[in-house]
Coordinates of C-alpha atoms in Angstrom, one line a residue:
M1 CA -25.8 -28.9 0.9
R2 CA -29.2 -29.2 1.1
N3 CA -29.5 -27.3 3.7
M4 CA -27.6 -24.8 2.9
G5 CA -29.3 -24.3 0.2
N6 CA -32.3 -23.4 2.1
L7 CA -30.3 -20.6 4.3
P8 CA -30.6 -16.6 2.6
G9 CA -28.0 -14.9 0.9
D10 CA -26.5 -13.8 3.7
A11 CA -26.2 -15.6 5.9
I12 CA -24.6 -18.1 2.9
A13 CA -21.9 -15.3 2.0
E14 CA -21.5 -14.9 6.8
I15 CA -20.2 -18.7 6.7
L16 CA -18.0 -18.9 3.7
A17 CA -16.7 -15.5 4.4
R18 CA -14.8 -17.3 7.5
L19 CA -13.3 -20.4 5.7
P20 CA -9.8 -20.6 4.5
I21 CA -9.1 -19.7 1.3
K22 CA -8.4 -23.3 0.3
S23 CA -12.5 -24.5 0.4
L24 CA -12.8 -21.0 -1.2
F25 CA -11.8 -22.1 -4.1
R26 CA -13.4 -25.6 -4.0
F27 CA -16.1 -24.3 -2.7
K28 CA -16.3 -22.2 -6.8
C29 CA -17.1 -25.6 -8.6
V30 CA -20.3 -26.2 -6.3
S31 CA -22.9 -24.2 -8.7
N32 CA -22.4 -21.0 -10.8
S33 CA -24.0 -19.1 -8.3
W34 CA -21.3 -20.1 -5.6
N35 CA -18.7 -18.7 -7.9
H36 CA -20.6 -15.5 -8.5
L37 CA -20.3 -14.7 -4.8
I38 CA -17.1 -15.9 -3.6
S39 CA -15.7 -13.7 -7.0
H40 CA -18.3 -10.9 -6.3
P41 CA -16.9 -7.7 -4.3
Y42 CA -19.2 -7.6 -2.0
F43 CA -17.8 -10.8 -0.7
L44 CA -14.1 -10.5 -0.8
N45 CA -14.8 -6.7 1.3
L46 CA -16.9 -8.9 3.9
R47 CA -14.3 -10.8 4.0
A48 CA -11.5 -8.5 4.2
L49 CA -13.8 -7.0 7.7
H50 CA -13.3 -10.7 8.3
K51 CA -10.1 -11.7 8.2
R52 CA -8.4 -7.4 8.7
S53 CA -7.9 -8.4 12.3
T54 CA -6.6 -11.7 11.6
R55 CA -4.3 -11.7 8.5
E56 CA -1.4 -14.1 8.2
L57 CA 2.0 -12.8 7.3
R58 CA 3.4 -15.4 4.3
L59 CA 7.3 -15.1 2.7
I60 CA 7.1 -15.1 -0.8
Y61 CA 10.4 -16.3 -2.8
V62 CA 10.7 -15.8 -6.5
E63 CA 13.3 -18.4 -8.1
H64 CA 15.0 -18.3 -11.6
G65 CA 17.0 -20.1 -13.1
K66 CA 18.1 -23.5 -15.1
N67 CA 16.9 -25.1 -11.8
T68 CA 13.4 -23.7 -12.9
D69 CA 13.4 -25.2 -16.5
G70 CA 13.6 -21.7 -17.2
R71 CA 10.0 -21.0 -15.6
I72 CA 10.0 -18.5 -12.9
R73 CA 8.9 -20.0 -10.1
I74 CA 7.0 -18.5 -7.2
T75 CA 7.3 -20.1 -3.9
A76 CA 4.7 -19.0 -0.8
T77 CA 5.6 -20.2 2.9
D78 CA 4.9 -19.1 6.6
T79 CA 6.7 -17.5 9.1
E80 CA 8.2 -20.8 10.1
G81 CA 9.1 -21.8 6.3
K82 CA 6.1 -24.7 5.9
L83 CA 5.5 -24.8 2.2
I84 CA 1.4 -22.9 2.0
N85 CA 1.5 -23.3 -2.2
Q86 CA 4.2 -23.2 -5.3
F87 CA 3.3 -22.0 -8.9
S88 CA 4.8 -20.1 -11.6
L89 CA 5.3 -17.9 -15.1
P90 CA 5.1 -19.2 -18.2
G91 CA 8.1 -18.5 -20.7
N92 CA 11.8 -18.8 -20.5
S93 CA 13.8 -17.0 -17.5
S94 CA 16.4 -15.8 -19.7
A95 CA 14.6 -13.2 -21.1
F96 CA 12.7 -12.6 -17.8
P97 CA 15.4 -12.6 -15.2
V98 CA 13.8 -11.1 -11.8
D99 CA 15.7 -8.4 -10.5
R100 CA 14.2 -7.0 -7.2
L101 CA 11.2 -7.8 -5.5
Y102 CA 9.5 -5.4 -3.4
P103 CA 9.2 -6.9 0.8
T104 CA 5.1 -5.4 1.4
R105 CA 3.1 -5.9 4.2
F106 CA -0.1 -5.2 1.7
E107 CA -2.0 -8.7 -0.4
L108 CA -0.3 -8.0 -3.6
I109 CA 3.9 -8.3 -4.5
C110 CA 5.6 -6.3 -6.7
F111 CA 8.5 -7.2 -8.6
H112 CA 10.2 -6.0 -11.6
N113 CA 13.5 -7.2 -14.4
D114 CA 16.1 -5.5 -15.7
R115 CA 14.4 -4.7 -18.9
G116 CA 11.5 -2.2 -17.1
E117 CA 9.2 -4.5 -17.1
I118 CA 6.8 -4.3 -13.7
W119 CA 4.6 -6.3 -12.8
L120 CA 1.6 -7.3 -9.2
C121 CA 1.1 -10.2 -8.4
N122 CA -1.7 -11.8 -5.9
P123 CA 0.4 -14.7 -4.5
T124 CA -2.7 -16.2 -2.5
T125 CA -5.3 -16.2 -5.3
R126 CA -2.5 -17.0 -8.2
Q127 CA -2.7 -14.2 -10.5
L128 CA -0.4 -11.5 -11.8
L129 CA -0.5 -8.1 -13.5
A130 CA 1.2 -6.9 -16.1
L131 CA 2.1 -2.8 -16.2
P132 CA 2.9 -1.5 -19.7
Y133 CA 6.6 0.7 -19.8
P134 CA 6.2 4.1 -18.7
S135 CA 6.7 6.9 -21.0
S136 CA 10.3 7.4 -19.1
T137 CA 11.0 3.5 -19.8
A138 CA 9.8 3.6 -23.4
S139 CA 11.8 6.3 -24.1
E140 CA 14.7 5.9 -22.4
L141 CA 15.2 2.1 -22.3
D142 CA 18.9 1.9 -22.7
R143 CA 19.2 3.7 -19.4
L144 CA 17.5 1.1 -17.5
Y145 CA 20.5 -1.3 -17.9
S146 CA 21.9 0.6 -15.2
P147 CA 21.3 1.6 -11.8
Y148 CA 19.8 4.6 -11.6
H149 CA 16.8 4.3 -11.6
N150 CA 13.9 3.3 -8.9
I151 CA 10.7 1.7 -8.3
G152 CA 8.9 2.8 -5.5
F153 CA 5.5 0.1 -4.0
G154 CA 2.6 1.2 -1.8
Y155 CA -1.0 1.8 -1.4
S156 CA -3.1 5.4 -0.9
S157 CA -5.5 4.7 2.0
S158 CA -7.5 7.6 1.2
R159 CA -8.0 6.2 -2.2
D160 CA -7.8 2.7 -1.7
E161 CA -5.8 2.2 -4.5
Y162 CA -2.0 0.7 -4.8
K163 CA 0.4 2.5 -6.6
V164 CA 4.1 1.5 -8.0
V165 CA 6.1 5.2 -8.1
Q166 CA 9.3 4.7 -10.9
L167 CA 12.4 7.8 -10.5
C168 CA 14.5 7.7 -13.1
N169 CA 17.1 9.8 -13.2
F170 CA 18.6 11.1 -16.5
R171 CA 22.5 11.5 -16.6
D172 CA 24.8 11.9 -19.4
Q173 CA 27.6 9.3 -19.8
I174 CA 30.0 9.9 -16.8
G175 CA 28.3 13.8 -16.0
P176 CA 26.4 14.3 -12.9
I177 CA 22.5 14.0 -13.3
F178 CA 20.5 17.1 -14.7
G179 CA 16.7 15.4 -14.2
I180 CA 14.4 12.7 -12.6
C181 CA 11.0 12.1 -13.9
C182 CA 8.7 10.5 -11.4
E183 CA 5.3 8.5 -12.9
V184 CA 2.9 6.5 -11.1
Y185 CA 0.4 4.0 -12.0
S186 CA -2.1 3.1 -10.4
V187 CA -4.2 0.4 -9.4
S188 CA -7.8 -0.2 -7.9
S189 CA -7.5 -2.8 -4.8
E190 CA -11.3 -3.2 -5.7
A191 CA -12.9 -4.1 -9.0
D192 CA -15.0 -0.9 -10.3
H193 CA -14.1 1.9 -7.9
H194 CA -12.2 4.5 -8.4
Q195 CA -11.1 5.1 -11.8
C196 CA -7.6 5.2 -12.8
S197 CA -5.9 7.0 -15.1
N198 CA -5.2 4.8 -18.2
G199 CA -1.2 4.2 -18.0
W200 CA 1.3 6.5 -15.9
R201 CA 0.6 9.4 -15.6
I202 CA 3.5 11.7 -14.6
I203 CA 4.2 13.7 -11.4
S204 CA 5.1 17.7 -12.1
E205 CA 6.6 18.0 -8.7
K206 CA 10.0 17.5 -9.3
C207 CA 12.2 14.9 -6.9
P208 CA 14.5 16.8 -4.9
H209 CA 17.3 14.3 -4.3
P210 CA 18.3 11.5 -5.9
I211 CA 17.8 8.2 -4.5
M212 CA 19.6 5.3 -3.2
G213 CA 17.9 1.6 -2.0
A214 CA 14.8 -0.1 -2.1
A215 CA 11.6 2.2 -0.9
T216 CA 9.6 1.1 2.2
C217 CA 5.9 2.4 3.0
V218 CA 5.3 3.6 6.0
Q219 CA 1.4 5.2 6.5
D220 CA 0.8 6.0 2.5
V221 CA 4.3 7.1 2.6
L222 CA 7.0 6.0 0.7
H223 CA 10.7 6.4 2.1
W224 CA 14.2 6.2 0.7
M225 CA 18.1 7.2 1.6
A226 CA 18.9 10.5 -0.4
S227 CA 21.7 10.7 -2.6
N228 CA 23.7 14.2 -4.1
E229 CA 23.7 14.4 -8.1
F230 CA 27.2 11.9 -8.0
F231 CA 25.1 9.5 -6.3
R232 CA 27.2 10.4 -3.5
P233 CA 24.8 9.6 0.3
L234 CA 23.7 12.7 1.8
V235 CA 22.4 12.0 5.5
A236 CA 18.5 12.5 4.2
I237 CA 15.3 10.6 3.3
V238 CA 13.9 11.2 0.3
S239 CA 10.0 10.5 0.8
F240 CA 7.0 10.2 -1.5
D241 CA 3.0 10.5 -0.2
L242 CA 0.8 8.9 -2.1
N243 CA -2.5 10.7 -1.6
E244 CA -1.2 14.1 -1.9
E245 CA 1.4 12.9 -4.5
K246 CA 3.9 15.0 -3.2
F247 CA 7.7 14.8 -2.1
R248 CA 9.5 16.3 1.1
T249 CA 12.6 15.5 2.7
M250 CA 14.0 14.9 5.8
P251 CA 16.0 17.6 7.7
V252 CA 19.8 16.1 9.3
S253 CA 20.0 15.7 12.6
P254 CA 23.2 15.6 14.7
Q255 CA 21.9 11.7 15.8
W256 CA 22.8 11.0 12.7
M257 CA 26.6 11.0 13.2
E258 CA 26.1 8.4 16.0
M259 CA 24.8 6.0 14.2
C260 CA 26.9 6.3 10.9
E261 CA 30.0 5.3 10.2
P262 CA 32.3 8.2 9.0
N263 CA 32.1 8.9 4.8
L264 CA 29.4 5.2 4.8
Y265 CA 25.9 6.2 5.7
D266 CA 25.2 4.7 2.4
N267 CA 25.5 1.1 5.7
V268 CA 21.9 2.9 7.0
L269 CA 18.7 1.5 5.2
V270 CA 15.5 2.7 5.6
V271 CA 12.3 0.5 7.2
E272 CA 8.8 -0.5 8.6
F273 CA 8.4 -1.2 12.3
W274 CA 5.0 -1.5 14.3
G275 CA 3.7 0.5 11.8
R276 CA 7.0 3.1 12.0
L277 CA 9.1 4.6 10.3
C278 CA 12.9 3.0 11.6
L279 CA 16.5 3.2 10.3
F280 CA 19.0 0.7 11.2
N281 CA 23.2 0.6 10.3
Y282 CA 24.6 -2.5 9.4
W283 CA 28.1 -1.2 8.9
S284 CA 29.1 -1.4 13.0
Y285 CA 28.8 -5.7 12.5
F286 CA 31.6 -5.9 10.9
E287 CA 33.6 -5.2 13.1
D288 CA 31.8 -5.7 16.5
M289 CA 29.0 -7.8 15.5
T290 CA 25.8 -5.2 16.3
I291 CA 23.4 -3.7 14.4
G292 CA 22.1 -0.5 15.5
V293 CA 17.7 0.1 15.1
W294 CA 16.6 3.3 15.5
M295 CA 12.7 5.2 14.8
V296 CA 11.6 8.5 13.9
K297 CA 10.3 9.9 16.0
D298 CA 9.5 13.5 15.5
Y299 CA 9.5 13.7 11.3
D300 CA 9.7 17.9 11.2
K301 CA 13.0 17.9 13.3
G302 CA 14.7 14.3 12.0
L303 CA 14.9 13.3 15.3
L304 CA 15.4 9.7 16.3
E305 CA 15.4 7.4 18.9
K306 CA 17.3 4.8 19.7
C307 CA 15.2 1.1 19.7
Y308 CA 17.3 -2.5 19.9
T309 CA 21.5 -3.2 19.6
I310 CA 21.1 -6.7 18.0
N311 CA 24.4 -8.3 19.3
L312 CA 25.0 -11.2 16.2
A313 CA 27.6 -12.5 18.6
H314 CA 24.8 -14.4 19.7
M315 CA 23.1 -16.1 17.5
E316 CA 24.0 -19.6 16.0
D317 CA 27.2 -20.3 13.2
A318 CA 27.4 -16.6 14.0
G319 CA 30.9 -16.5 12.2
K320 CA 29.0 -17.9 8.7
Y321 CA 27.7 -13.7 9.0
L322 CA 31.1 -12.0 9.4
Q323 CA 31.4 -11.1 5.8
A324 CA 27.5 -10.6 4.7
E325 CA 25.5 -8.1 4.2
F326 CA 22.7 -9.0 7.3
F327 CA 19.9 -6.5 8.7
P328 CA 16.6 -7.0 10.2
I329 CA 13.6 -7.1 7.3
T330 CA 9.8 -7.0 8.7
Y331 CA 8.2 -7.8 12.3
V332 CA 6.7 -11.2 12.8
G333 CA 4.7 -10.6 15.5
N334 CA 5.3 -12.4 19.2
D335 CA 8.2 -10.0 19.3
E336 CA 10.4 -11.2 16.5
L337 CA 12.1 -9.8 14.2
L338 CA 12.6 -11.4 11.1
L339 CA 16.6 -11.0 9.6
N340 CA 17.4 -11.4 5.8
G341 CA 21.2 -11.9 5.4
H342 CA 22.8 -11.4 1.5
G343 CA 26.5 -13.1 0.6
I344 CA 25.6 -16.2 2.6
D345 CA 27.1 -19.5 1.1
R346 CA 24.2 -21.7 2.5
D347 CA 21.2 -19.1 2.4
D348 CA 18.7 -21.9 3.8
T349 CA 17.5 -19.8 6.9
L350 CA 15.4 -18.1 8.8
N351 CA 16.4 -16.1 11.9
Y352 CA 14.0 -14.3 14.2
Y353 CA 15.5 -11.7 17.3
N354 CA 13.0 -11.6 20.0
T355 CA 13.0 -8.0 20.6
R356 CA 12.0 -9.1 24.8
T357 CA 14.6 -11.6 24.9
K358 CA 17.1 -10.3 23.1
A359 CA 17.4 -14.0 21.9
F360 CA 17.7 -15.9 18.3
R361 CA 15.7 -18.3 17.1
T362 CA 16.1 -20.0 14.0
V363 CA 14.4 -22.0 11.7
H364 CA 16.1 -24.3 9.0
V365 CA 14.2 -24.2 5.4
G366 CA 13.9 -25.6 1.6
R367 CA 14.7 -21.8 0.8
P368 CA 15.5 -22.1 -2.9
H369 CA 18.3 -20.9 -3.8
P370 CA 19.6 -17.5 -6.3
A371 CA 16.1 -15.9 -5.2
C372 CA 14.7 -12.9 -4.5
F373 CA 13.1 -12.5 -1.3
G374 CA 9.8 -10.6 0.1
F375 CA 6.8 -10.9 2.6
F376 CA 2.9 -10.0 1.9
W377 CA -0.6 -10.3 3.8
Q378 CA -2.5 -13.9 2.5
N379 CA -5.9 -11.9 0.8
L380 CA -8.6 -13.1 -1.1
A381 CA -8.9 -10.1 -3.9
P382 CA -7.2 -10.4 -6.8
P383 CA -5.2 -7.2 -8.3
R384 CA -7.4 -4.9 -10.5
S385 CA -7.1 -2.0 -13.6
T386 CA -9.7 0.0 -14.5
G387 CA -6.1 1.1 -17.1
L388 CA -5.5 -2.1 -18.3
P389 CA -7.6 -5.1 -20.7
R390 CA -8.7 -7.7 -18.0
R391 CA -6.9 -10.1 -20.8
T392 CA -4.0 -9.3 -18.8
M393 CA -4.4 -10.5 -15.8
R394 CA -3.7 -14.0 -15.9
N395 CA -3.9 -17.0 -13.2
L396 CA -0.4 -19.1 -12.5
V397 CA 0.3 -22.1 -12.9
L398 CA -0.2 -24.1 -10.3
E399 CA 2.8 -26.8 -8.9

């Protein structure tokens, strides 16, 4: 330690920036100066530069129920199911049922409950950020008990901000939608950078269509499947540019008819693979156990190119997936796609498909059940927001 003390501060920062995160947490206790250095935005940026090309994809599970003793438990593993860390949220899970976790290729994850409460979490630093209620939620809270609202989470590179986007569809009890409110909440990725608006901002431009399913963020743009005012699916994609905060609609292409069963367009979902917007149709596996994956080649013309046909019949224990909604969710590297399934009796496996060899690989893990499932990139930077007082950011309880 005496030799380290003789090194210049820049040299110490360069050395520490290359160390694992667990070591950095221990080294915060060495001295006040080291604690200040490791928490400083300069060091966070320096470490991000070193780690950007070698960031590791982590899987995340948000578990709630009687088996968590009234707590919300968050478990992070590597892509082989090895436990990285586990921590929990204080409070009664019956008052905080996690409804959805949004998969992301960022350092933060976003999830919410059925009361419209939205949270951001950095699983690496075990910090949590509670967002205030959107204005549309505060005035129309009873509407949020219906499925007619949707949240998107993504990153704006031009502003270096994370953004949470809420679309709230207003309608009569049995009538068509008569308005869609869009609100945005910005969270700076670094402290003291980019002054954010104090709370949610209502976007003047209206969303062109009601949307269905979860949003996917690709190159600073959120994408949803579109529907009509009665929530019948449309063969179209609605997008929201996080930099310009503008909506657009991808036009219909005749190729869509090839990838969709008649009147079953709601079985087409959007996903990000290889930094590109892709679509897949998970209806066909009910008949022939295959899933088609398509890539959007020309957004303006709505042109698609079929990339892969995944034959689930070649999987281990393929029969148990006959009644499950089974689909690819992310690219993990080494030519592999991570597959996920809903409606499976024992959801304790990770299934991978190799796009080059067309082979499947199954990893048996002790996955929490029931649990919301997603992924994130491991990083050190904690979530910061100039729109919230710092007291709202809490450390989670390490188990």
